[in-house]
mmCIF file of C-alpha atoms in Angstrom:
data_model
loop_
_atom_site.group_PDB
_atom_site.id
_atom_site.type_symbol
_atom_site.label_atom_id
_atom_site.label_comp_id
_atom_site.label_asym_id
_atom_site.label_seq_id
_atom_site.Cartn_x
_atom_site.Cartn_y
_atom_site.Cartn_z
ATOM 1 C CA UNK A 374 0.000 0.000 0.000
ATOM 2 C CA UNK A 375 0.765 3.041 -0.589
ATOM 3 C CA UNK A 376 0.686 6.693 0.708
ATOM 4 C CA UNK A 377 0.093 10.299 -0.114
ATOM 5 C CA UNK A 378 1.607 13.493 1.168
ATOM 6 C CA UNK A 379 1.936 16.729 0.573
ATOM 7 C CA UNK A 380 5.410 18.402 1.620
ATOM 8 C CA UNK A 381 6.603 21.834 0.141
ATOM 9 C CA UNK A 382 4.229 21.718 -2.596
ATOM 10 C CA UNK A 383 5.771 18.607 -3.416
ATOM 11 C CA UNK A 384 2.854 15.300 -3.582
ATOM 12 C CA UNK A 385 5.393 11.972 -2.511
ATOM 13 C CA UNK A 386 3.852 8.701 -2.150
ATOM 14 C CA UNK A 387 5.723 6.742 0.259
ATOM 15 C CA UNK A 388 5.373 3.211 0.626
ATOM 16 C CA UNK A 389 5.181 2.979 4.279
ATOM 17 C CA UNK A 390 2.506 5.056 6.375
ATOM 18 C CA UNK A 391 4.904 5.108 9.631
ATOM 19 C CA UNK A 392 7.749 6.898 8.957
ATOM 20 C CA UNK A 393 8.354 7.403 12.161
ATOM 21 C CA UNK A 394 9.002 3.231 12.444
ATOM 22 C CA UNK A 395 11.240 3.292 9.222
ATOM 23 C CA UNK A 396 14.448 5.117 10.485
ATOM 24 C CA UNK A 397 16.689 2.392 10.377
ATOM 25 C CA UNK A 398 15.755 2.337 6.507
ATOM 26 C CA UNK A 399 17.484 2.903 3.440
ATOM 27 C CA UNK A 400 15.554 5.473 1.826
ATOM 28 C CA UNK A 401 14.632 5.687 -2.251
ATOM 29 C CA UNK A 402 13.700 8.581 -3.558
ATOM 30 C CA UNK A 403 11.874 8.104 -7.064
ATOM 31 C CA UNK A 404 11.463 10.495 -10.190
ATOM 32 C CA UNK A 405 9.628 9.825 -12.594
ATOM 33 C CA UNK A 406 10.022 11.407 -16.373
ATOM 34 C CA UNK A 407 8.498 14.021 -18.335
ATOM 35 C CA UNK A 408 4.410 13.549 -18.444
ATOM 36 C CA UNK A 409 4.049 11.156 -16.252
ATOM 37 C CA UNK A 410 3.332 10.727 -12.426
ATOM 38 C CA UNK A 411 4.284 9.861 -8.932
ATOM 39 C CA UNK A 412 2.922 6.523 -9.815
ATOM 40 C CA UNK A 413 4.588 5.412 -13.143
ATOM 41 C CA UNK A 414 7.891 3.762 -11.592
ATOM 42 C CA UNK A 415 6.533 2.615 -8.610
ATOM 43 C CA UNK A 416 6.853 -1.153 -9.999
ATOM 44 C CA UNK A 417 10.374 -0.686 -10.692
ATOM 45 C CA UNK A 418 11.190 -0.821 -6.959
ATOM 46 C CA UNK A 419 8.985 -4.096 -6.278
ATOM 47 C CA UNK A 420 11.786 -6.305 -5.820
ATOM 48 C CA UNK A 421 13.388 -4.601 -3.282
ATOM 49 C CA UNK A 422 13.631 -5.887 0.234
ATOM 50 C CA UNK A 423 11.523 -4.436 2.580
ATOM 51 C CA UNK A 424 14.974 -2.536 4.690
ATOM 52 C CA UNK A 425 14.119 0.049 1.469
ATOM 53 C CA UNK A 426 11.354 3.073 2.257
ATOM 54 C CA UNK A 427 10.120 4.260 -1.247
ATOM 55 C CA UNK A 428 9.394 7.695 -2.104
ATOM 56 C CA UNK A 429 8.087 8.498 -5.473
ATOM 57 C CA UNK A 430 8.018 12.200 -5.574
ATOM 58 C CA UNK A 431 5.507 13.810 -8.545
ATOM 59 C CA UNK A 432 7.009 16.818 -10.797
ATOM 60 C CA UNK A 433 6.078 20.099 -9.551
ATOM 61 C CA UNK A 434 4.735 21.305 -13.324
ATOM 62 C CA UNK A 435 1.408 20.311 -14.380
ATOM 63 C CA UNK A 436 1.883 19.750 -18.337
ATOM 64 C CA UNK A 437 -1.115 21.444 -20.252
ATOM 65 C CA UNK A 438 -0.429 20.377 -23.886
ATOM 66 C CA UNK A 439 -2.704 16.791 -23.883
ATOM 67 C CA UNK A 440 -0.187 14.742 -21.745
ATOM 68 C CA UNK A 441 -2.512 15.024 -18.338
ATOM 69 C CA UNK A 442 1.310 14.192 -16.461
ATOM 70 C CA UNK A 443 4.034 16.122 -14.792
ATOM 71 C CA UNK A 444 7.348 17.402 -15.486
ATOM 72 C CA UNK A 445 10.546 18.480 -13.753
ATOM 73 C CA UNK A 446 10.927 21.457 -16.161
ATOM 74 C CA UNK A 447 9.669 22.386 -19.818
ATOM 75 C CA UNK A 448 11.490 21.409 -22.435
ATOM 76 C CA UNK A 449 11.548 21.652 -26.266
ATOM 77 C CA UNK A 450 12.016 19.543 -29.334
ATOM 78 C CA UNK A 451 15.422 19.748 -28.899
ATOM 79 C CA UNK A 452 15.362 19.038 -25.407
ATOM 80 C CA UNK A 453 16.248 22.193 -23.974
ATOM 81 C CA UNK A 454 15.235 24.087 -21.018
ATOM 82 C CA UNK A 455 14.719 27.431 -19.193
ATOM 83 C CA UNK A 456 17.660 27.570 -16.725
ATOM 84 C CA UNK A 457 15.701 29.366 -14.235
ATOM 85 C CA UNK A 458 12.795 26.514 -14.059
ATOM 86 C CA UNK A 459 15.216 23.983 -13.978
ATOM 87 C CA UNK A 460 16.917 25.685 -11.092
ATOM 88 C CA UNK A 461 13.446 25.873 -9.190
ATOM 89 C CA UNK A 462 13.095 22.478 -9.294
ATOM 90 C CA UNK A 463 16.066 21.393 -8.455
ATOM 91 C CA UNK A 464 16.140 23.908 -5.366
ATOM 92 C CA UNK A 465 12.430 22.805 -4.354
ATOM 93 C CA UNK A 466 13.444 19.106 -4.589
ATOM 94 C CA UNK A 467 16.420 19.075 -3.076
ATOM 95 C CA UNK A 468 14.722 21.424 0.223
ATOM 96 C CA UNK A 469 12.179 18.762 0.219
ATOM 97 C CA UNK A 470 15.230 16.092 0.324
ATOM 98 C CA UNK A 471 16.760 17.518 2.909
ATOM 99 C CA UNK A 472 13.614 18.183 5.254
ATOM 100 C CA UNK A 473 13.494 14.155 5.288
ATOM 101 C CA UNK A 474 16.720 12.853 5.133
ATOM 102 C CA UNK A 475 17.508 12.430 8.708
ATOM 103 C CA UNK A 476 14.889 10.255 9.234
ATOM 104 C CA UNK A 477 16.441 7.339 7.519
ATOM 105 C CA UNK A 478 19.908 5.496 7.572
ATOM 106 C CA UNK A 479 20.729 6.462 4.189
ATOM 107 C CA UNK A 480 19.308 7.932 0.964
ATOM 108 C CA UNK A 481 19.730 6.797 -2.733
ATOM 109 C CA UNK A 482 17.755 8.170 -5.466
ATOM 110 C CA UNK A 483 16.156 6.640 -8.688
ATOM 111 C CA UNK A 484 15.451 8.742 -11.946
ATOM 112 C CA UNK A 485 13.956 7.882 -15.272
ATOM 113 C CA UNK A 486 14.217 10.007 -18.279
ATOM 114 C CA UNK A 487 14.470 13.879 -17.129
ATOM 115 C CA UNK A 488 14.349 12.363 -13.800
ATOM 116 C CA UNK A 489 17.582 10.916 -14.521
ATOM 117 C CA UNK A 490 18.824 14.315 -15.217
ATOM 118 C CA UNK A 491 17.089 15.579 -11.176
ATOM 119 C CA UNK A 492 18.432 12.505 -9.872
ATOM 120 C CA UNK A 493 22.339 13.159 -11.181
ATOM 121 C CA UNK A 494 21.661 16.937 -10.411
ATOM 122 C CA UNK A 495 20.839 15.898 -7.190
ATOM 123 C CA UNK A 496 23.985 14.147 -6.360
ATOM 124 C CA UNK A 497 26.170 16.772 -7.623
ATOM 125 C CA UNK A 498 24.685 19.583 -5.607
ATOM 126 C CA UNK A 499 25.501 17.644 -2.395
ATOM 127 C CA UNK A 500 27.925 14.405 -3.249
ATOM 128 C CA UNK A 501 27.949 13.458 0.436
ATOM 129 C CA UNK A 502 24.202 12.855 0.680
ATOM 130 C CA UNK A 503 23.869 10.019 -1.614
ATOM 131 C CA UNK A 504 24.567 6.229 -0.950
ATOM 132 C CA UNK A 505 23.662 5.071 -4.685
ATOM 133 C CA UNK A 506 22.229 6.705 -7.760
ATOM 134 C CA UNK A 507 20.366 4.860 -10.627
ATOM 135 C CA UNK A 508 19.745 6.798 -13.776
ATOM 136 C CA UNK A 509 17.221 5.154 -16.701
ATOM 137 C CA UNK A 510 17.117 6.126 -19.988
ATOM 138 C CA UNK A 511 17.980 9.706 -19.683
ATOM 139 C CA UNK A 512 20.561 12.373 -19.216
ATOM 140 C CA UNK A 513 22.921 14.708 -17.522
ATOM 141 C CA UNK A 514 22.354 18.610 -17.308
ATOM 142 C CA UNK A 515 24.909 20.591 -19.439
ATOM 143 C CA UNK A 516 24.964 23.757 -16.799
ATOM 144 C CA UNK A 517 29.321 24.732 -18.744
ATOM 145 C CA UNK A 518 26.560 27.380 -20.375
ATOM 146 C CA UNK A 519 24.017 28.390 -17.613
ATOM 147 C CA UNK A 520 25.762 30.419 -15.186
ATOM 148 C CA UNK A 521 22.485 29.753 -12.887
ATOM 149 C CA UNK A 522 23.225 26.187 -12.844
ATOM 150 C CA UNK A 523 27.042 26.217 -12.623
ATOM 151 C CA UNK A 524 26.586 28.034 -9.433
ATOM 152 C CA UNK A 525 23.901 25.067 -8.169
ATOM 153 C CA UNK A 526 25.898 22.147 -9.521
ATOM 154 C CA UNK A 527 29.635 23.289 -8.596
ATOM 155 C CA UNK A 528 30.762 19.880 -7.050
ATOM 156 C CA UNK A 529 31.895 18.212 -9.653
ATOM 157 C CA UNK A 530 35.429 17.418 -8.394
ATOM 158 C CA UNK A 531 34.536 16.917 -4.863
ATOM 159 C CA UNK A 532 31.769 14.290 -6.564
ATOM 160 C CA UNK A 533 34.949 12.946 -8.676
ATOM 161 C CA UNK A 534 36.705 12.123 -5.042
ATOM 162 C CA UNK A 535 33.613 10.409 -3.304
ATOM 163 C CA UNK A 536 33.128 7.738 -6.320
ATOM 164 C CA UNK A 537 29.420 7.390 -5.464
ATOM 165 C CA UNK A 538 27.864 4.220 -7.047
ATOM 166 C CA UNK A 539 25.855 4.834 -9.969
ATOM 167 C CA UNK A 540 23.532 2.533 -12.280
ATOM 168 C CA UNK A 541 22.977 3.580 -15.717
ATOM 169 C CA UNK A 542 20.827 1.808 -17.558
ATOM 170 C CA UNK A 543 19.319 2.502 -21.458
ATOM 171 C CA UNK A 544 18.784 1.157 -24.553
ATOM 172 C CA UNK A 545 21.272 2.081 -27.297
ATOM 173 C CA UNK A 546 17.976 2.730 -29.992
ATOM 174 C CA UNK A 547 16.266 4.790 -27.640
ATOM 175 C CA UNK A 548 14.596 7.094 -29.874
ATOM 176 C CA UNK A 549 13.869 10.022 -27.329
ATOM 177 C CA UNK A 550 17.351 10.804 -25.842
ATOM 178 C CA UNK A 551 19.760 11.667 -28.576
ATOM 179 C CA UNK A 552 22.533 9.840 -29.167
ATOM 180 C CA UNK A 553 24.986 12.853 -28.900
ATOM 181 C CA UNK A 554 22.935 13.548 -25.092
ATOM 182 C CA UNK A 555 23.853 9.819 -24.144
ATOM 183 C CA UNK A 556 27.488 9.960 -25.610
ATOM 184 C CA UNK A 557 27.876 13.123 -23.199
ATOM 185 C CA UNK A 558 25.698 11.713 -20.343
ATOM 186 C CA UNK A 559 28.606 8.670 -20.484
ATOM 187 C CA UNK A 560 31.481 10.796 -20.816
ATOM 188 C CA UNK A 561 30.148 12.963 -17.366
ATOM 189 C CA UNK A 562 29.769 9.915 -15.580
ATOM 190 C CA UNK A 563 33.140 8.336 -16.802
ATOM 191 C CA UNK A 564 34.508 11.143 -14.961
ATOM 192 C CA UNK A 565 32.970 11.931 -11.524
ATOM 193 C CA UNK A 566 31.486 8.620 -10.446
ATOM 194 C CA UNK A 567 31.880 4.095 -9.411
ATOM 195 C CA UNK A 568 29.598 3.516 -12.858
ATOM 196 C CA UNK A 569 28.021 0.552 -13.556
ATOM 197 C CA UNK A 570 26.464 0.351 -16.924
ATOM 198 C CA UNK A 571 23.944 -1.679 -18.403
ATOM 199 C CA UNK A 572 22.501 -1.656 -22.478
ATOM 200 C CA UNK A 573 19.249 -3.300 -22.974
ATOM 201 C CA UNK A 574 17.840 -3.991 -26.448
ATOM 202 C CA UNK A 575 14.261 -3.799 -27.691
ATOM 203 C CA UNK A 576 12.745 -1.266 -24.877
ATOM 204 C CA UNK A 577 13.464 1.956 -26.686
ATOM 205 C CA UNK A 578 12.987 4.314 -24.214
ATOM 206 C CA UNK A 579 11.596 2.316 -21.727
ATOM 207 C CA UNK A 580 12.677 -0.196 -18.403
ATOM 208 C CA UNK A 581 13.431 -3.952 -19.643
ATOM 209 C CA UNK A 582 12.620 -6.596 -16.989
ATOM 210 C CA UNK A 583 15.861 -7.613 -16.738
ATOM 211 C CA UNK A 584 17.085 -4.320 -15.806
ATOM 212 C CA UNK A 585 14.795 -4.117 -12.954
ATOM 213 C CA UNK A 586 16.510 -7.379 -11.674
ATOM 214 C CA UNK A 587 19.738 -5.314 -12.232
ATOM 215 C CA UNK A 588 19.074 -2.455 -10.425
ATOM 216 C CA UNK A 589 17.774 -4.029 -7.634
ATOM 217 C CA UNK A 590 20.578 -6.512 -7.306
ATOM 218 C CA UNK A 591 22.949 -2.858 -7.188
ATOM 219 C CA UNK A 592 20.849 -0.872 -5.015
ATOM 220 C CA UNK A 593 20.891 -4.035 -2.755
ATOM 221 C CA UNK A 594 24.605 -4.966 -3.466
ATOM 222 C CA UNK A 595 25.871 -0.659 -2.312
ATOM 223 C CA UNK A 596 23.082 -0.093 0.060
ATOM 224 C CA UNK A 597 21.248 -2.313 1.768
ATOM 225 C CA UNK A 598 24.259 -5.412 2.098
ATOM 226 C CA UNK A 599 26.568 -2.239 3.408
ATOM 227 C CA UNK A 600 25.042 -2.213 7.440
#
């Protein structure tokens, strides 16, 4: 079962209703991708043992072009963004992170899509904070340009020290993520983190089974075996 709340504007479901019970957890924090919801990758974290708390967090944008879903931050045909909306969110998310975080052992976070690209964001604004990142079928910001986001994301080379564990998983025909976008998204993480990388083929840009098996085996393997 699952449960709604309402923190800084922010809707999470959690999958526990006693937080207060759940401190000696590993917490998950879950993002889903452009137009969709809270919901979407909830089934991606079935497999994990119960020493996991899961919160799936929904975008703070309500999309009004037909999609009825959420997003992180506009974006256009090309994939770009406004630098001060992605800011926003990353600022609102990661207040929202931190208002919870002491409440639980550790905290990893999962991101599909252009929650891949919150979830990595996350990690370099505060490189300590993060037992384990998995990233699916998405991207890394590009902030060399966007002197609002260079000043948010500035720890790259402390992140390159702390050689955080990071799943990246994809397939190599997606046909939403460019291919130049994934060449750089691999190059970034080359650099500044412990990466473990998985191809799947046939998904597009979507979750194969098999990588749910995968990611759970890592996010077990760096985070819950590690007590």
């Amino acid at each position: 079962m699952s449960y709604n709340t309402e923190s800084n504007q922010l809707v999470v479901r959690f999958s526990h209703q006693d937080l207060s019970s759940r401190s000696d957890s590993d917490l998950l924090v879950v993002l889903h991708g452009y137009g969709a919801d809270e919901t979407d990758l909830l089934p991606l974290t079935a497999e994990l043992p119960d020493t996991f708390t899961v919160a799936a967090v929904r975008a703070p944008i309500w999309l009004t072009n037909g999609m009825n879903g959420y997003a992180w931050f506009p974006i256009t045909e090309e994939l770009s963004s406004p630098p001060e909306s992605v800011r926003s969110s990353l600022e609102q998310l990661d207040a929202w992170i931190q208002s919870v975080a002491d409440g639980f052992r550790t905290v990893s976070i999962l991101g599909f899509s252009q929650g891949m690209a919150m979830a990595t964001s996350m990690l370099r604004m505060r490189p300590e904070q993060y037992a384990a990142v998995v990233g699916l079928s998405g991207f890394v910001l590009d902030a060399s340009n966007e002197p609002l986001l260079a000043e948010l994301l500035s720890h790259d080379e402390e992140l390159a020290t702390k050689q955080v564990p990071v799943f990246w998983g994809r397939d190599l025909q997606d046909p939403i993520i460019p291919p130049q976008m994934a060449k750089e998204a691999g190059m970034w993480l080359d650099q500044h983190v412990d990466l473990t990388q998985d191809t799947y083929q046939g998904v597009g840009h979507g979750v194969h089974p098999q990588e749910i098996s995968d990611l759970t085996a890592f996010l077990v393997r760096h985070v819950a075996n590690r007590r």
